[in-house]
């Protein structure tokens, strides 16, 4: 495995679909939490979809890409795939047993579940890559 230093929060880019449903907004809140917890940096998926050159270049410079989708429609994954980026860690909120609806009164425990799932995977991956 190629040696990578993942010490810098800015080198881990987090994208969420931020869709117009409870699961899309749960994905959004989880991306914010992960950023606030210092595990990565929330980045603009819309900039990737719009092929904004500065954002494409910044994403190319990243060392790990995390993507969070609300549901199996997988808009964040499709957007990143379309732009030619490989996703290192990925989750769909509905995969974690959270049902999709359009109630924007988000459940805190849902946000924590998604945040915890990715936080443990990012931490594990950082440990693996740093020690290799
Ligand atoms: S992945 Fe699902 S929740 Fe997210 S933007 Fe697409 S359709 Fe909406």
PDB file of C-alpha atoms and ligand atoms in Angstrom:
ATOM      1  CA  UNK A   1       0.000   0.000   0.000  1.00  0.00           C
ATOM      2  CA  UNK A   2       1.229   3.461  -0.855  1.00  0.00           C
ATOM      3  CA  UNK A   3       2.396   5.515   2.134  1.00  0.00           C
ATOM      4  CA  UNK A   4       0.129   8.426   2.817  1.00  0.00           C
ATOM      5  CA  UNK A   5       0.243  10.944   5.617  1.00  0.00           C
ATOM      6  CA  UNK A   6      -3.283  11.733   6.711  1.00  0.00           C
ATOM      7  CA  UNK A   7      -2.439  13.966   9.617  1.00  0.00           C
ATOM      8  CA  UNK A   8      -4.082  17.020   8.139  1.00  0.00           C
ATOM      9  CA  UNK A   9      -7.830  17.468   8.491  1.00  0.00           C
ATOM     10  CA  UNK A  10      -7.838  19.331   5.167  1.00  0.00           C
ATOM     11  CA  UNK A  11      -6.536  16.282   3.322  1.00  0.00           C
ATOM     12  CA  UNK A  12      -9.689  14.307   4.105  1.00  0.00           C
ATOM     13  CA  UNK A  13     -12.586  15.668   2.075  1.00  0.00           C
ATOM     14  CA  UNK A  14     -16.162  14.924   3.084  1.00  0.00           C
ATOM     15  CA  UNK A  15     -19.060  15.220   0.650  1.00  0.00           C
ATOM     16  CA  UNK A  16     -22.742  14.750   1.403  1.00  0.00           C
ATOM     17  CA  UNK A  17     -25.750  14.695  -0.904  1.00  0.00           C
ATOM     18  CA  UNK A  18     -27.534  17.179   1.417  1.00  0.00           C
ATOM     19  CA  UNK A  19     -30.772  16.060  -0.205  1.00  0.00           C
ATOM     20  CA  UNK A  20     -34.274  17.349   0.493  1.00  0.00           C
ATOM     21  CA  UNK A  21     -35.347  14.606   2.876  1.00  0.00           C
ATOM     22  CA  UNK A  22     -34.615  13.576   6.450  1.00  0.00           C
ATOM     23  CA  UNK A  23     -31.858  11.237   5.281  1.00  0.00           C
ATOM     24  CA  UNK A  24     -30.302  13.828   2.948  1.00  0.00           C
ATOM     25  CA  UNK A  25     -30.200  16.378   5.763  1.00  0.00           C
ATOM     26  CA  UNK A  26     -28.953  13.753   8.212  1.00  0.00           C
ATOM     27  CA  UNK A  27     -26.087  13.145   5.771  1.00  0.00           C
ATOM     28  CA  UNK A  28     -25.455  16.895   5.764  1.00  0.00           C
ATOM     29  CA  UNK A  29     -25.420  17.125   9.567  1.00  0.00           C
ATOM     30  CA  UNK A  30     -23.121  14.119   9.850  1.00  0.00           C
ATOM     31  CA  UNK A  31     -20.655  15.780   7.452  1.00  0.00           C
ATOM     32  CA  UNK A  32     -20.743  18.906   9.637  1.00  0.00           C
ATOM     33  CA  UNK A  33     -20.179  16.852  12.810  1.00  0.00           C
ATOM     34  CA  UNK A  34     -17.230  14.983  11.319  1.00  0.00           C
ATOM     35  CA  UNK A  35     -15.697  18.319  10.331  1.00  0.00           C
ATOM     36  CA  UNK A  36     -16.328  19.827  13.765  1.00  0.00           C
ATOM     37  CA  UNK A  37     -14.749  16.749  15.345  1.00  0.00           C
ATOM     38  CA  UNK A  38     -11.599  17.322  13.271  1.00  0.00           C
ATOM     39  CA  UNK A  39     -11.908  14.173  11.179  1.00  0.00           C
ATOM     40  CA  UNK A  40     -12.044  15.894   7.822  1.00  0.00           C
ATOM     41  CA  UNK A  41     -13.258  18.912   5.961  1.00  0.00           C
ATOM     42  CA  UNK A  42     -16.757  19.290   4.601  1.00  0.00           C
ATOM     43  CA  UNK A  43     -16.535  20.107   0.916  1.00  0.00           C
ATOM     44  CA  UNK A  44     -19.071  21.372  -1.669  1.00  0.00           C
ATOM     45  CA  UNK A  45     -20.577  18.594  -3.748  1.00  0.00           C
ATOM     46  CA  UNK A  46     -22.350  21.190  -5.895  1.00  0.00           C
ATOM     47  CA  UNK A  47     -18.960  22.542  -6.946  1.00  0.00           C
ATOM     48  CA  UNK A  48     -17.994  19.096  -8.197  1.00  0.00           C
ATOM     49  CA  UNK A  49     -21.314  18.714 -10.023  1.00  0.00           C
ATOM     50  CA  UNK A  50     -20.800  22.147 -11.584  1.00  0.00           C
ATOM     51  CA  UNK A  51     -17.224  21.285 -12.609  1.00  0.00           C
ATOM     52  CA  UNK A  52     -15.906  24.364 -10.776  1.00  0.00           C
ATOM     53  CA  UNK A  53     -12.201  24.160 -11.630  1.00  0.00           C
ATOM     54  CA  UNK A  54     -10.839  25.298  -8.242  1.00  0.00           C
ATOM     55  CA  UNK A  55     -12.937  22.725  -6.412  1.00  0.00           C
ATOM     56  CA  UNK A  56     -11.988  19.970  -8.815  1.00  0.00           C
ATOM     57  CA  UNK A  57      -8.293  20.780  -8.298  1.00  0.00           C
ATOM     58  CA  UNK A  58      -8.669  20.949  -4.500  1.00  0.00           C
ATOM     59  CA  UNK A  59     -10.403  17.585  -4.542  1.00  0.00           C
ATOM     60  CA  UNK A  60      -7.641  16.077  -6.679  1.00  0.00           C
ATOM     61  CA  UNK A  61      -5.154  17.310  -4.053  1.00  0.00           C
ATOM     62  CA  UNK A  62      -7.032  15.533  -1.248  1.00  0.00           C
ATOM     63  CA  UNK A  63      -5.795  12.217   0.099  1.00  0.00           C
ATOM     64  CA  UNK A  64      -9.085  10.661   1.134  1.00  0.00           C
ATOM     65  CA  UNK A  65     -12.619  11.170  -0.149  1.00  0.00           C
ATOM     66  CA  UNK A  66     -15.576  10.402   2.096  1.00  0.00           C
ATOM     67  CA  UNK A  67     -19.107  10.449   0.676  1.00  0.00           C
ATOM     68  CA  UNK A  68     -22.436  10.302   2.471  1.00  0.00           C
ATOM     69  CA  UNK A  69     -25.663   9.703   0.588  1.00  0.00           C
ATOM     70  CA  UNK A  70     -29.102   9.783   2.091  1.00  0.00           C
ATOM     71  CA  UNK A  71     -30.560   6.928   0.083  1.00  0.00           C
ATOM     72  CA  UNK A  72     -29.816   4.410  -2.698  1.00  0.00           C
ATOM     73  CA  UNK A  73     -30.343   7.010  -5.428  1.00  0.00           C
ATOM     74  CA  UNK A  74     -26.723   7.789  -4.513  1.00  0.00           C
ATOM     75  CA  UNK A  75     -26.491  11.353  -5.813  1.00  0.00           C
ATOM     76  CA  UNK A  76     -23.174  12.164  -4.073  1.00  0.00           C
ATOM     77  CA  UNK A  77     -21.580   8.948  -5.312  1.00  0.00           C
ATOM     78  CA  UNK A  78     -22.830   9.495  -8.855  1.00  0.00           C
ATOM     79  CA  UNK A  79     -21.596  13.097  -8.863  1.00  0.00           C
ATOM     80  CA  UNK A  80     -18.118  12.099  -7.688  1.00  0.00           C
ATOM     81  CA  UNK A  81     -18.018   9.110 -10.069  1.00  0.00           C
ATOM     82  CA  UNK A  82     -19.009  11.341 -12.964  1.00  0.00           C
ATOM     83  CA  UNK A  83     -16.147  13.728 -12.154  1.00  0.00           C
ATOM     84  CA  UNK A  84     -13.718  10.794 -12.064  1.00  0.00           C
ATOM     85  CA  UNK A  85     -13.065  10.644  -8.310  1.00  0.00           C
ATOM     86  CA  UNK A  86     -12.655   7.422  -6.352  1.00  0.00           C
ATOM     87  CA  UNK A  87     -14.454   7.319  -3.014  1.00  0.00           C
ATOM     88  CA  UNK A  88     -12.455   5.877  -0.099  1.00  0.00           C
ATOM     89  CA  UNK A  89     -15.272   5.538   2.456  1.00  0.00           C
ATOM     90  CA  UNK A  90     -18.967   5.638   1.653  1.00  0.00           C
ATOM     91  CA  UNK A  91     -22.273   5.243   3.446  1.00  0.00           C
ATOM     92  CA  UNK A  92     -25.938   5.556   2.626  1.00  0.00           C
ATOM     93  CA  UNK A  93     -27.981   6.745   5.605  1.00  0.00           C
ATOM     94  CA  UNK A  94     -30.802   4.317   4.808  1.00  0.00           C
ATOM     95  CA  UNK A  95     -28.307   1.407   5.007  1.00  0.00           C
ATOM     96  CA  UNK A  96     -28.048   2.147   8.728  1.00  0.00           C
ATOM     97  CA  UNK A  97     -31.730   1.371   9.240  1.00  0.00           C
ATOM     98  CA  UNK A  98     -32.962   4.966   8.998  1.00  0.00           C
ATOM     99  CA  UNK A  99     -36.122   5.265   6.948  1.00  0.00           C
ATOM    100  CA  UNK A 100     -36.449   8.020   4.355  1.00  0.00           C
ATOM    101  CA  UNK A 101     -39.200  10.604   4.806  1.00  0.00           C
ATOM    102  CA  UNK A 102     -39.660  14.313   4.415  1.00  0.00           C
ATOM    103  CA  UNK A 103     -39.791  15.284   8.071  1.00  0.00           C
ATOM    104  CA  UNK A 104     -37.031  17.814   8.629  1.00  0.00           C
ATOM    105  CA  UNK A 105     -37.242  17.526  12.402  1.00  0.00           C
ATOM    106  CA  UNK A 106     -34.109  15.420  12.370  1.00  0.00           C
ATOM    107  CA  UNK A 107     -33.474  12.727  14.910  1.00  0.00           C
ATOM    108  CA  UNK A 108     -30.258  13.406  16.842  1.00  0.00           C
ATOM    109  CA  UNK A 109     -29.585   9.706  17.301  1.00  0.00           C
ATOM    110  CA  UNK A 110     -29.721   9.220  13.495  1.00  0.00           C
ATOM    111  CA  UNK A 111     -27.066  11.915  13.010  1.00  0.00           C
ATOM    112  CA  UNK A 112     -24.929  10.338  15.716  1.00  0.00           C
ATOM    113  CA  UNK A 113     -25.281   6.887  14.148  1.00  0.00           C
ATOM    114  CA  UNK A 114     -24.007   8.100  10.752  1.00  0.00           C
ATOM    115  CA  UNK A 115     -21.256  10.209  12.332  1.00  0.00           C
ATOM    116  CA  UNK A 116     -20.064   7.305  14.490  1.00  0.00           C
ATOM    117  CA  UNK A 117     -20.085   4.854  11.568  1.00  0.00           C
ATOM    118  CA  UNK A 118     -17.837   7.064   9.471  1.00  0.00           C
ATOM    119  CA  UNK A 119     -15.685   8.345  12.338  1.00  0.00           C
ATOM    120  CA  UNK A 120     -14.647   4.812  13.230  1.00  0.00           C
ATOM    121  CA  UNK A 121     -13.896   3.953   9.597  1.00  0.00           C
ATOM    122  CA  UNK A 122     -11.888   7.148   9.029  1.00  0.00           C
ATOM    123  CA  UNK A 123      -9.903   6.616  12.242  1.00  0.00           C
ATOM    124  CA  UNK A 124      -9.184   3.002  11.347  1.00  0.00           C
ATOM    125  CA  UNK A 125      -8.095   3.933   7.848  1.00  0.00           C
ATOM    126  CA  UNK A 126      -5.854   6.724   9.161  1.00  0.00           C
ATOM    127  CA  UNK A 127      -4.203   4.273  11.542  1.00  0.00           C
ATOM    128  CA  UNK A 128      -3.678   1.698   8.802  1.00  0.00           C
ATOM    129  CA  UNK A 129      -2.229   4.181   6.363  1.00  0.00           C
ATOM    130  CA  UNK A 130       0.017   5.930   8.860  1.00  0.00           C
ATOM    131  CA  UNK A 131       1.519   2.674  10.114  1.00  0.00           C
ATOM    132  CA  UNK A 132       2.095   1.177   6.631  1.00  0.00           C
TER     133      UNK A 132
HETATM  134  S1  LIG B   1     -29.058  10.392  -2.410  1.00  0.00           S
HETATM  135 FE1  LIG B   1     -31.268  10.313  -1.920  1.00  0.00          FE
HETATM  136  S2  LIG B   1     -31.531  11.839  -0.263  1.00  0.00           S
HETATM  137 FE2  LIG B   1     -29.558  12.275  -1.263  1.00  0.00          FE
HETATM  138  S3  LIG B   1     -30.021  13.866  -2.839  1.00  0.00           S
HETATM  139 FE3  LIG B   1     -30.117  11.827  -3.831  1.00  0.00          FE
HETATM  140  S4  LIG B   1     -32.288  11.261  -3.726  1.00  0.00           S
HETATM  141 FE4  LIG B   1     -31.988  12.895  -2.218  1.00  0.00          FE
END
